[in-house]
mmCIF file of C-alpha atoms and ligand atoms in Angstrom:
data_model
loop_
_atom_site.group_PDB
_atom_site.id
_atom_site.type_symbol
_atom_site.label_atom_id
_atom_site.label_comp_id
_atom_site.label_asym_id
_atom_site.label_seq_id
_atom_site.Cartn_x
_atom_site.Cartn_y
_atom_site.Cartn_z
ATOM 1 C CA MET A 235 135.883 72.848 94.018
ATOM 2 C CA ALA A 236 132.388 74.689 94.071
ATOM 3 C CA SER A 237 131.583 76.984 96.977
ATOM 4 C CA SER A 238 128.855 75.551 99.617
ATOM 5 C CA PHE A 239 126.614 78.113 100.697
ATOM 6 C CA PRO A 240 123.876 77.870 103.568
ATOM 7 C CA SER A 241 120.750 76.587 102.725
ATOM 8 C CA VAL A 242 117.302 79.223 103.737
ATOM 9 C CA SER A 243 116.448 77.010 106.786
ATOM 10 C CA GLU A 244 120.308 77.604 107.464
ATOM 11 C CA LEU A 245 120.021 81.038 107.158
ATOM 12 C CA VAL A 246 116.654 81.157 109.166
ATOM 13 C CA ASP A 247 118.211 79.416 112.060
ATOM 14 C CA CYS A 248 120.972 81.941 111.697
ATOM 15 C CA ALA A 249 118.906 85.023 111.657
ATOM 16 C CA ARG A 250 116.456 83.746 114.726
ATOM 17 C CA ARG A 251 119.684 82.818 116.610
ATOM 18 C CA LEU A 252 120.906 86.415 116.045
ATOM 19 C CA TYR A 253 117.226 87.778 116.675
ATOM 20 C CA GLY A 254 117.422 85.891 120.183
ATOM 21 C CA GLN A 255 120.488 87.772 121.342
ATOM 22 C CA VAL A 256 119.873 91.076 120.201
ATOM 23 C CA PHE A 257 115.912 91.264 121.446
ATOM 24 C CA GLY A 258 116.334 88.498 124.202
ATOM 25 C CA GLU A 259 112.851 87.051 122.668
ATOM 26 C CA GLU A 260 112.456 83.614 121.803
ATOM 27 C CA ALA A 261 110.971 83.693 118.359
ATOM 28 C CA PRO A 262 110.498 86.142 115.521
ATOM 29 C CA GLN A 263 106.817 85.719 114.312
ATOM 30 C CA VAL A 264 107.632 86.450 110.645
ATOM 31 C CA ALA A 265 110.509 84.840 108.224
ATOM 32 C CA VAL A 266 110.791 85.400 104.234
ATOM 33 C CA CYS A 267 113.311 85.457 101.541
ATOM 34 C CA ALA A 268 114.202 86.996 98.159
ATOM 35 C CA PRO A 269 117.010 85.436 95.775
ATOM 36 C CA GLY A 270 119.737 87.409 93.970
ATOM 37 C CA ARG A 271 120.042 86.694 90.408
ATOM 38 C CA VAL A 272 122.172 85.928 87.722
ATOM 39 C CA ASN A 273 121.695 86.915 83.866
ATOM 40 C CA LEU A 274 122.308 84.481 81.475
ATOM 41 C CA ILE A 275 122.106 87.295 78.344
ATOM 42 C CA GLY A 276 121.101 91.004 77.650
ATOM 43 C CA GLU A 277 123.256 93.314 79.487
ATOM 44 C CA HIS A 278 122.678 96.877 79.492
ATOM 45 C CA THR A 279 119.287 96.466 77.716
ATOM 46 C CA ASP A 280 116.675 96.848 80.723
ATOM 47 C CA TYR A 281 117.062 100.551 80.476
ATOM 48 C CA ASN A 282 116.742 100.230 77.253
ATOM 49 C CA GLN A 283 113.496 98.740 76.956
ATOM 50 C CA GLY A 284 114.919 95.503 75.478
ATOM 51 C CA PHE A 285 115.014 91.789 76.397
ATOM 52 C CA VAL A 286 117.062 90.437 79.625
ATOM 53 C CA LEU A 287 117.111 86.556 80.386
ATOM 54 C CA PRO A 288 117.948 86.279 84.303
ATOM 55 C CA MET A 289 117.063 83.262 86.345
ATOM 56 C CA ALA A 290 116.986 83.634 90.340
ATOM 57 C CA LEU A 291 119.848 81.697 92.479
ATOM 58 C CA PRO A 292 119.488 79.958 95.967
ATOM 59 C CA LEU A 293 121.927 82.384 96.983
ATOM 60 C CA VAL A 294 119.066 84.238 98.723
ATOM 61 C CA THR A 295 118.542 87.379 101.404
ATOM 62 C CA VAL A 296 116.768 86.288 104.460
ATOM 63 C CA VAL A 297 114.668 88.677 106.740
ATOM 64 C CA VAL A 298 113.120 87.528 110.190
ATOM 65 C CA GLY A 299 111.329 89.739 112.514
ATOM 66 C CA SER A 300 107.913 90.808 114.594
ATOM 67 C CA PRO A 301 105.976 94.008 114.743
ATOM 68 C CA THR A 302 105.749 95.785 117.681
ATOM 69 C CA SER A 303 103.161 98.046 119.663
ATOM 70 C CA GLY A 304 104.750 101.462 118.820
ATOM 71 C CA GLN A 305 106.247 102.663 116.072
ATOM 72 C CA ASP A 306 109.997 102.119 116.904
ATOM 73 C CA VAL A 307 112.069 100.464 114.221
ATOM 74 C CA THR A 308 115.003 98.208 114.925
ATOM 75 C CA VAL A 309 116.976 96.439 112.003
ATOM 76 C CA VAL A 310 120.189 94.373 112.700
ATOM 77 C CA THR A 311 121.921 92.610 110.180
ATOM 78 C CA ALA A 312 124.301 89.379 110.581
ATOM 79 C CA THR A 313 126.277 90.594 107.437
ATOM 80 C CA GLU A 314 129.900 91.777 108.965
ATOM 81 C CA ASP A 315 131.039 94.923 107.228
ATOM 82 C CA ALA A 316 133.815 96.592 109.169
ATOM 83 C CA ASP A 317 133.091 99.693 108.125
ATOM 84 C CA GLU A 318 129.338 99.863 109.375
ATOM 85 C CA PRO A 319 127.265 99.706 112.441
ATOM 86 C CA ARG A 320 125.289 96.326 112.189
ATOM 87 C CA ARG A 321 122.015 97.926 113.621
ATOM 88 C CA VAL A 322 120.101 100.793 112.981
ATOM 89 C CA ASP A 323 117.115 102.121 114.968
ATOM 90 C CA PHE A 324 114.270 105.011 113.954
ATOM 91 C CA SER A 325 110.758 105.758 114.441
ATOM 92 C CA LEU A 326 108.419 105.650 111.403
ATOM 93 C CA LEU A 327 106.552 108.510 113.641
ATOM 94 C CA GLY A 328 108.025 111.920 112.301
ATOM 95 C CA ASP A 329 108.564 114.199 109.270
ATOM 96 C CA GLY A 330 110.415 111.686 107.101
ATOM 97 C CA SER A 331 113.611 112.647 107.311
ATOM 98 C CA GLN A 332 114.328 109.623 109.334
ATOM 99 C CA LEU A 333 113.995 107.552 106.185
ATOM 100 C CA SER A 334 116.602 109.985 103.928
ATOM 101 C CA PRO A 335 119.441 108.158 102.802
ATOM 102 C CA GLY A 336 122.471 108.128 105.585
ATOM 103 C CA LEU A 337 124.789 105.560 107.442
ATOM 104 C CA PRO A 338 124.992 102.523 107.550
ATOM 105 C CA ARG A 339 124.375 102.200 103.765
ATOM 106 C CA TRP A 340 122.857 98.763 103.991
ATOM 107 C CA ALA A 341 120.135 100.556 106.179
ATOM 108 C CA ASN A 342 119.393 102.492 102.827
ATOM 109 C CA TYR A 343 117.526 99.859 101.368
ATOM 110 C CA VAL A 344 115.572 99.199 104.211
ATOM 111 C CA LYS A 345 114.668 102.952 104.649
ATOM 112 C CA GLY A 346 113.607 102.887 100.904
ATOM 113 C CA VAL A 347 111.537 99.955 100.744
ATOM 114 C CA ILE A 348 109.671 101.553 103.607
ATOM 115 C CA GLN A 349 109.644 104.852 101.919
ATOM 116 C CA ASN A 350 108.226 103.378 98.867
ATOM 117 C CA TYR A 351 105.819 100.560 100.464
ATOM 118 C CA MET A 352 102.279 100.749 99.049
ATOM 119 C CA ALA A 353 100.397 100.573 102.530
ATOM 120 C CA HIS A 354 100.962 103.040 104.995
ATOM 121 C CA PRO A 355 100.898 103.444 108.169
ATOM 122 C CA LEU A 356 103.161 100.528 109.049
ATOM 123 C CA PRO A 357 103.390 99.027 112.949
ATOM 124 C CA GLY A 358 106.890 99.518 114.317
ATOM 125 C CA PHE A 359 108.723 96.253 114.109
ATOM 126 C CA ARG A 360 112.307 94.567 115.134
ATOM 127 C CA ALA A 361 113.526 92.594 112.225
ATOM 128 C CA VAL A 362 116.936 90.462 111.264
ATOM 129 C CA ILE A 363 118.466 90.059 108.208
ATOM 130 C CA ALA A 364 121.029 87.172 106.882
ATOM 131 C CA SER A 365 122.063 86.784 103.117
ATOM 132 C CA SER A 366 124.281 84.113 101.503
ATOM 133 C CA VAL A 367 124.212 86.564 98.599
ATOM 134 C CA PRO A 368 127.790 87.987 98.224
ATOM 135 C CA LEU A 369 128.219 91.792 98.401
ATOM 136 C CA GLY A 370 128.863 93.932 95.480
ATOM 137 C CA GLY A 371 129.284 90.941 93.630
ATOM 138 C CA GLY A 372 126.950 91.653 90.544
ATOM 139 C CA LEU A 373 124.622 88.819 91.896
ATOM 140 C CA SER A 374 121.810 91.499 92.704
ATOM 141 C CA SER A 375 122.718 91.530 96.676
ATOM 142 C CA SER A 376 120.536 94.979 96.739
ATOM 143 C CA ALA A 377 117.667 93.852 95.138
ATOM 144 C CA SER A 378 117.443 90.917 96.837
ATOM 145 C CA LEU A 379 117.734 92.537 100.163
ATOM 146 C CA GLU A 380 114.744 95.369 98.726
ATOM 147 C CA VAL A 381 112.860 92.539 97.650
ATOM 148 C CA ALA A 382 113.195 90.395 100.913
ATOM 149 C CA PHE A 383 112.272 94.013 103.008
ATOM 150 C CA TYR A 384 109.123 94.300 100.847
ATOM 151 C CA THR A 385 108.192 90.861 101.451
ATOM 152 C CA PHE A 386 108.652 91.480 105.213
ATOM 153 C CA LEU A 387 106.497 94.139 105.489
ATOM 154 C CA GLN A 388 103.867 92.549 103.574
ATOM 155 C CA GLN A 389 103.559 90.179 106.223
ATOM 156 C CA LEU A 390 103.084 92.898 108.664
ATOM 157 C CA LYS A 391 100.457 94.820 106.483
ATOM 158 C CA PRO A 392 99.520 93.063 103.454
ATOM 159 C CA ASP A 393 99.676 95.642 100.445
ATOM 160 C CA ASP A 394 96.995 95.129 97.525
ATOM 161 C CA GLY A 395 99.582 95.977 94.600
ATOM 162 C CA ASP A 396 100.469 92.978 92.033
ATOM 163 C CA LYS A 397 103.887 91.561 91.913
ATOM 164 C CA VAL A 398 105.041 93.691 89.119
ATOM 165 C CA SER A 399 103.986 96.827 90.962
ATOM 166 C CA LYS A 400 106.173 95.541 93.985
ATOM 167 C CA ALA A 401 109.366 94.906 91.907
ATOM 168 C CA LEU A 402 108.474 98.609 90.728
ATOM 169 C CA ALA A 403 108.614 99.979 94.119
ATOM 170 C CA CYS A 404 112.226 98.330 95.096
ATOM 171 C CA GLN A 405 113.607 99.712 92.093
ATOM 172 C CA GLN A 406 112.170 103.269 92.858
ATOM 173 C CA ALA A 407 113.901 102.437 96.457
ATOM 174 C CA GLU A 408 117.484 101.587 94.797
ATOM 175 C CA HIS A 409 117.119 104.660 92.697
ATOM 176 C CA THR A 410 115.580 107.063 95.700
ATOM 177 C CA HIS A 411 118.230 105.400 98.511
ATOM 178 C CA ALA A 412 121.040 103.989 96.780
ATOM 179 C CA GLY A 413 121.389 106.339 94.048
ATOM 180 C CA VAL A 414 121.781 104.161 91.105
ATOM 181 C CA PRO A 415 119.367 104.540 88.375
ATOM 182 C CA CYS A 416 118.807 100.460 87.551
ATOM 183 C CA GLY A 417 116.862 99.141 85.323
ATOM 184 C CA ILE A 418 113.938 96.598 86.544
ATOM 185 C CA MET A 419 115.715 93.138 86.001
ATOM 186 C CA ASP A 420 116.978 92.640 88.795
ATOM 187 C CA GLN A 421 114.154 93.490 91.290
ATOM 188 C CA PHE A 422 111.738 91.763 88.709
ATOM 189 C CA VAL A 423 113.448 88.651 88.514
ATOM 190 C CA SER A 424 113.673 88.518 92.600
ATOM 191 C CA VAL A 425 109.785 89.128 92.954
ATOM 192 C CA LEU A 426 109.046 86.805 90.168
ATOM 193 C CA GLY A 427 111.703 84.129 89.461
ATOM 194 C CA ARG A 428 110.447 80.580 88.776
ATOM 195 C CA GLU A 429 112.056 77.400 89.721
ATOM 196 C CA GLY A 430 113.695 74.930 86.858
ATOM 197 C CA HIS A 431 113.189 78.246 84.280
ATOM 198 C CA ALA A 432 115.239 81.537 83.261
ATOM 199 C CA LEU A 433 112.694 84.358 82.627
ATOM 200 C CA LEU A 434 112.604 85.987 79.210
ATOM 201 C CA ILE A 435 111.488 89.491 80.254
ATOM 202 C CA ASP A 436 110.432 92.128 78.084
ATOM 203 C CA CYS A 437 111.861 95.444 79.892
ATOM 204 C CA ARG A 438 108.990 97.619 77.592
ATOM 205 C CA SER A 439 105.728 95.831 78.464
ATOM 206 C CA LEU A 440 106.754 94.156 81.804
ATOM 207 C CA GLU A 441 105.731 90.653 80.802
ATOM 208 C CA ALA A 442 107.894 87.753 81.489
ATOM 209 C CA THR A 443 107.885 84.056 79.373
ATOM 210 C CA PRO A 444 109.147 81.683 81.810
ATOM 211 C CA VAL A 445 112.371 79.321 79.761
ATOM 212 C CA PRO A 446 112.946 75.838 80.831
ATOM 213 C CA LEU A 447 116.141 75.353 82.211
ATOM 214 C CA ALA A 448 116.513 72.428 84.285
ATOM 215 C CA ASP A 449 118.255 69.675 82.157
ATOM 216 C CA PRO A 450 120.271 67.067 84.410
ATOM 217 C CA GLY A 451 122.791 67.314 81.527
ATOM 218 C CA LEU A 452 123.584 70.879 81.871
ATOM 219 C CA VAL A 453 125.579 72.828 84.668
ATOM 220 C CA ILE A 454 125.230 76.532 85.302
ATOM 221 C CA LEU A 455 128.574 78.048 87.256
ATOM 222 C CA ILE A 456 128.951 81.346 88.318
ATOM 223 C CA THR A 457 132.780 82.456 89.151
ATOM 224 C CA ASN A 458 133.244 85.371 90.993
ATOM 225 C CA SER A 459 136.151 87.740 90.192
ATOM 226 C CA ASN A 460 136.263 88.529 93.763
ATOM 227 C CA VAL A 461 137.226 92.250 92.649
ATOM 228 C CA ARG A 462 134.548 93.936 94.199
ATOM 229 C CA HIS A 463 132.174 96.331 92.193
ATOM 230 C CA SER A 464 129.754 99.200 93.137
ATOM 231 C CA LEU A 465 126.794 100.280 90.860
ATOM 232 C CA THR A 466 126.993 103.657 92.598
ATOM 233 C CA GLY A 467 130.274 105.330 90.591
ATOM 234 C CA SER A 468 129.542 107.299 87.502
ATOM 235 C CA GLU A 469 129.882 104.894 85.008
ATOM 236 C CA TYR A 470 126.350 103.153 85.423
ATOM 237 C CA PRO A 471 124.759 106.169 85.050
ATOM 238 C CA THR A 472 127.203 107.439 82.219
ATOM 239 C CA ARG A 473 126.454 104.596 80.338
ATOM 240 C CA ARG A 474 122.490 105.133 80.848
ATOM 241 C CA ARG A 475 122.663 108.827 79.733
ATOM 242 C CA GLN A 476 124.680 107.692 76.536
ATOM 243 C CA CYS A 477 121.723 105.284 75.207
ATOM 244 C CA GLU A 478 119.549 107.835 76.237
ATOM 245 C CA ASP A 479 121.513 110.675 74.116
ATOM 246 C CA ALA A 480 121.659 107.771 71.036
ATOM 247 C CA ALA A 481 118.072 107.368 71.321
ATOM 248 C CA SER A 482 117.245 110.914 70.843
ATOM 249 C CA ILE A 483 119.668 111.395 68.277
ATOM 250 C CA LEU A 484 118.129 108.529 66.307
ATOM 251 C CA GLY A 485 114.633 110.056 66.886
ATOM 252 C CA LYS A 486 113.558 107.063 68.793
ATOM 253 C CA GLU A 487 111.737 106.547 72.276
ATOM 254 C CA SER A 488 114.675 104.020 73.193
ATOM 255 C CA LEU A 489 117.131 102.064 71.641
ATOM 256 C CA ARG A 490 114.429 98.700 71.781
ATOM 257 C CA ASP A 491 113.044 100.950 68.648
ATOM 258 C CA ALA A 492 116.477 101.368 66.570
ATOM 259 C CA THR A 493 118.011 98.764 64.218
ATOM 260 C CA MET A 494 121.451 98.948 63.049
ATOM 261 C CA LYS A 495 120.529 100.623 59.956
ATOM 262 C CA ASP A 496 119.219 103.073 61.674
ATOM 263 C CA LEU A 497 122.108 103.273 63.525
ATOM 264 C CA GLU A 498 124.804 103.403 60.371
ATOM 265 C CA GLU A 499 122.603 105.861 58.841
ATOM 266 C CA ALA A 500 122.968 108.316 61.633
ATOM 267 C CA ARG A 501 126.472 107.381 62.494
ATOM 268 C CA GLY A 502 128.009 110.794 61.001
ATOM 269 C CA ARG A 503 125.767 112.195 63.826
ATOM 270 C CA LEU A 504 126.802 110.388 66.644
ATOM 271 C CA GLY A 505 130.053 110.784 68.451
ATOM 272 C CA ASP A 506 132.197 107.442 68.596
ATOM 273 C CA ILE A 507 131.824 106.586 71.661
ATOM 274 C CA THR A 508 127.832 107.390 71.697
ATOM 275 C CA TYR A 509 127.846 105.252 68.293
ATOM 276 C CA ARG A 510 129.450 102.425 70.344
ATOM 277 C CA ARG A 511 127.230 102.128 73.114
ATOM 278 C CA ALA A 512 124.345 101.928 71.032
ATOM 279 C CA HIS A 513 126.041 98.893 68.670
ATOM 280 C CA HIS A 514 126.414 97.330 72.043
ATOM 281 C CA VAL A 515 122.799 97.592 72.918
ATOM 282 C CA ILE A 516 120.323 97.435 69.861
ATOM 283 C CA GLU A 517 122.667 93.924 68.881
ATOM 284 C CA GLU A 518 122.481 92.696 72.380
ATOM 285 C CA ILE A 519 118.553 93.252 72.650
ATOM 286 C CA GLU A 520 118.282 91.062 69.375
ATOM 287 C CA ARG A 521 120.781 88.293 70.538
ATOM 288 C CA THR A 522 118.837 87.741 74.034
ATOM 289 C CA ALA A 523 115.550 87.192 71.948
ATOM 290 C CA LYS A 524 117.630 84.758 69.481
ATOM 291 C CA GLY A 525 119.473 83.487 72.812
ATOM 292 C CA ALA A 526 116.231 82.518 74.900
ATOM 293 C CA GLU A 527 114.758 80.776 71.292
ATOM 294 C CA ALA A 528 117.972 78.496 71.506
ATOM 295 C CA LEU A 529 117.635 77.517 75.077
ATOM 296 C CA LYS A 530 114.132 76.774 74.358
ATOM 297 C CA ARG A 531 115.235 74.399 72.135
ATOM 298 C CA GLY A 532 118.068 72.985 74.000
ATOM 299 C CA ALA A 533 120.644 74.388 71.309
ATOM 300 C CA TYR A 534 123.032 75.270 73.896
ATOM 301 C CA LYS A 535 126.501 75.700 71.385
ATOM 302 C CA GLU A 536 124.066 78.538 69.511
ATOM 303 C CA PHE A 537 123.770 79.934 73.255
ATOM 304 C CA GLY A 538 127.286 79.564 74.104
ATOM 305 C CA LYS A 539 128.195 81.536 71.402
ATOM 306 C CA LEU A 540 126.237 84.394 72.030
ATOM 307 C CA MET A 541 127.121 84.196 75.164
ATOM 308 C CA VAL A 542 130.764 84.703 74.243
ATOM 309 C CA GLU A 543 129.441 87.444 71.579
ATOM 310 C CA SER A 544 127.554 89.226 74.690
ATOM 311 C CA HIS A 545 131.051 88.995 76.777
ATOM 312 C CA ASN A 546 133.046 90.905 73.349
ATOM 313 C CA SER A 547 130.632 93.308 72.623
ATOM 314 C CA LEU A 548 130.316 94.385 76.671
ATOM 315 C CA ARG A 549 134.481 94.480 76.540
ATOM 316 C CA ASP A 550 134.851 96.089 73.226
ATOM 317 C CA LEU A 551 131.865 98.448 72.685
ATOM 318 C CA TYR A 552 130.321 99.146 76.065
ATOM 319 C CA GLU A 553 133.576 98.939 77.974
ATOM 320 C CA VAL A 554 132.013 97.502 81.432
ATOM 321 C CA SER A 555 134.106 94.345 81.531
ATOM 322 C CA CYS A 556 138.040 94.489 83.210
ATOM 323 C CA ARG A 557 140.988 92.020 82.737
ATOM 324 C CA GLU A 558 139.918 90.019 85.518
ATOM 325 C CA LEU A 559 136.546 89.237 83.853
ATOM 326 C CA ASP A 560 138.178 88.435 80.841
ATOM 327 C CA GLU A 561 140.647 86.135 81.870
ATOM 328 C CA LEU A 562 137.565 84.088 83.535
ATOM 329 C CA VAL A 563 135.790 83.939 80.467
ATOM 330 C CA SER A 564 139.267 83.083 78.252
ATOM 331 C CA ALA A 565 139.620 80.377 80.657
ATOM 332 C CA ALA A 566 136.342 78.847 80.243
ATOM 333 C CA MET A 567 135.915 78.646 76.993
ATOM 334 C CA GLU A 568 139.330 76.982 76.810
ATOM 335 C CA VAL A 569 138.035 73.723 78.493
ATOM 336 C CA GLU A 570 136.323 71.198 76.180
ATOM 337 C CA GLY A 571 132.626 70.700 77.323
ATOM 338 C CA VAL A 572 132.219 74.817 77.894
ATOM 339 C CA TYR A 573 129.620 75.899 75.568
ATOM 340 C CA GLY A 574 129.281 79.564 76.821
ATOM 341 C CA SER A 575 130.836 82.311 79.230
ATOM 342 C CA ARG A 576 130.582 86.053 80.031
ATOM 343 C CA MET A 577 130.551 88.441 82.330
ATOM 344 C CA THR A 578 126.942 88.986 84.360
ATOM 345 C CA GLY A 579 125.638 92.340 85.828
ATOM 346 C CA GLY A 580 126.692 95.880 85.695
ATOM 347 C CA GLY A 581 130.598 94.796 84.927
ATOM 348 C CA PHE A 582 133.387 95.999 86.477
ATOM 349 C CA GLY A 583 134.162 93.424 88.469
ATOM 350 C CA GLY A 584 131.612 90.597 90.043
ATOM 351 C CA CYS A 585 130.917 87.532 88.409
ATOM 352 C CA THR A 586 131.169 85.641 85.234
ATOM 353 C CA VAL A 587 128.208 82.810 84.296
ATOM 354 C CA THR A 588 129.196 80.040 82.222
ATOM 355 C CA LEU A 589 127.178 77.010 80.403
ATOM 356 C CA LEU A 590 128.940 74.180 80.481
ATOM 357 C CA GLN A 591 128.229 70.075 79.948
ATOM 358 C CA ALA A 592 127.639 68.691 83.734
ATOM 359 C CA GLN A 593 130.505 65.920 82.914
ATOM 360 C CA ALA A 594 132.932 68.834 82.380
ATOM 361 C CA ILE A 595 132.293 70.648 85.691
ATOM 362 C CA ASP A 596 135.523 69.526 87.722
ATOM 363 C CA ARG A 597 137.819 69.992 84.923
ATOM 364 C CA THR A 598 136.657 73.490 84.375
ATOM 365 C CA ILE A 599 136.731 74.776 87.584
ATOM 366 C CA LEU A 600 140.233 73.252 87.900
ATOM 367 C CA HIS A 601 141.449 75.163 84.828
ATOM 368 C CA ILE A 602 139.952 78.326 85.758
ATOM 369 C CA GLN A 603 141.767 78.455 88.941
ATOM 370 C CA GLU A 604 145.156 77.564 87.318
ATOM 371 C CA ARG A 605 144.457 80.498 84.931
ATOM 372 C CA TYR A 606 142.785 82.993 86.781
ATOM 373 C CA SER A 607 145.569 85.323 88.322
ATOM 374 C CA GLY A 608 143.251 86.378 91.205
ATOM 375 C CA THR A 609 141.166 83.766 93.661
ATOM 376 C CA PRO A 610 137.892 82.939 92.267
ATOM 377 C CA THR A 611 135.029 81.586 94.074
ATOM 378 C CA PHE A 612 132.503 78.921 92.310
ATOM 379 C CA TYR A 613 128.998 78.566 92.862
ATOM 380 C CA VAL A 614 126.976 75.888 90.702
ATOM 381 C CA THR A 615 123.563 76.946 90.639
ATOM 382 C CA THR A 616 120.020 76.108 89.702
ATOM 383 C CA PRO A 617 117.295 78.391 88.769
ATOM 384 C CA SER A 618 115.533 78.911 92.013
ATOM 385 C CA GLU A 619 111.968 80.372 93.337
ATOM 386 C CA GLY A 620 111.541 84.136 93.461
ATOM 387 C CA ALA A 621 110.357 85.983 97.219
ATOM 388 C CA ARG A 622 108.409 84.168 99.574
ATOM 389 C CA ALA A 623 107.253 83.987 103.007
ATOM 390 C CA LEU A 624 108.676 81.236 105.141
ATOM 391 C CA VAL A 625 107.103 78.787 107.417
ATOM 392 C CA LEU A 626 108.556 79.076 110.751
ATOM 393 C CA SER A 627 108.542 75.863 112.720
HETATM 394 C C1 GAF B 848 122.621 96.147 87.266
HETATM 395 C C2 GAF B 848 121.452 96.805 87.326
HETATM 396 F F1 GAF B 848 121.041 97.101 88.471
HETATM 397 C C3 GAF B 848 120.224 96.443 86.451
HETATM 398 O O1 GAF B 848 119.236 96.956 86.137
HETATM 399 C C4 GAF B 848 121.109 96.110 84.702
HETATM 400 O O2 GAF B 848 121.012 96.863 83.986
HETATM 401 C C5 GAF B 848 122.642 95.266 84.897
HETATM 402 O O3 GAF B 848 123.157 96.033 85.501
HETATM 403 C C6 GAF B 848 122.887 95.544 83.952
HETATM 404 O O4 GAF B 848 122.380 94.923 82.730
HETATM 405 O O5 GAF B 848 122.619 95.292 87.730
#
């Protein structure tokens, strides 16, 4: 059985109850939410100025709160993490050091967003966070927190930036306060996601083309390996550097500008690892453009084949998969009615995404459960709306 997850209004109710318990006030004045994402194809291409094809999820982070008359900030999270306090207090007055990264780690996203917010000075505030996006599951729990928090600040003091600038500011928060040199995909789709659509994002021009994806005969299944990944390790920055090295050896601004012919010609000047990283990226950018075209035509078999090629390339050339993700993909591909399956997100654990015929959903879940050596969690999802303010009743 697929897991049920709380609706946006259930999360708002949970956050409001906690707000009442902590602050003893009746009701927060403002509520917002921002989604996590699943990437259908186009992995590790965003920081190479390539294409990605993610969709926003119905799994979201909610923030409720109110401005205060002073400059004090208190933020409380409903998410339990045994290691970390769930409350943080600081003042917006001071030399800025109170916004430096530190503990608790979850509050770094809040501080990073405040520091990168485009309209200062901000009033003080009290806020509560509640989320249904699994932590460390490769579904962008951190981007959804950043974007939800930015959206919350916009309700306290509007900025005059556009949506792309908002995504860029949240990406900057991740760079400065989480130490992850991520690309733009996660924050972009959390801000600009469209109900019933995936987004083909050109990470060079930052233009997005909505790709319709609301076919009742089709299911998008996310399977969480429940192997927790962390992008703050050295692997992600290392991959990014290897790509930059490859582009520079090829004499290109980025791998977006390189072809397989360029790569083969330069093979002797590239080390084996650099060659393989670039090989993945160059082909994955092309696969993603092809994949978007296939989805637009409803050519799901063709899209599924590209998903599996993407997974194999991430496993063998980019080396960001792991045994558990490979097991989940192999198990899914054994079921009749499954079009394609692949790891999604940064890798080293987290989730797979599987595209299948709606009538095959029960047998697919059962088969994966039987074949997987761990304990998976399943989410049947639909492409959802990006960040938004919510009306409190
Ligand atoms: C993580 C990063 F945050 C994204 O920018 C992207 O690079 C992704 O890994 C891999 O495609 O989610």
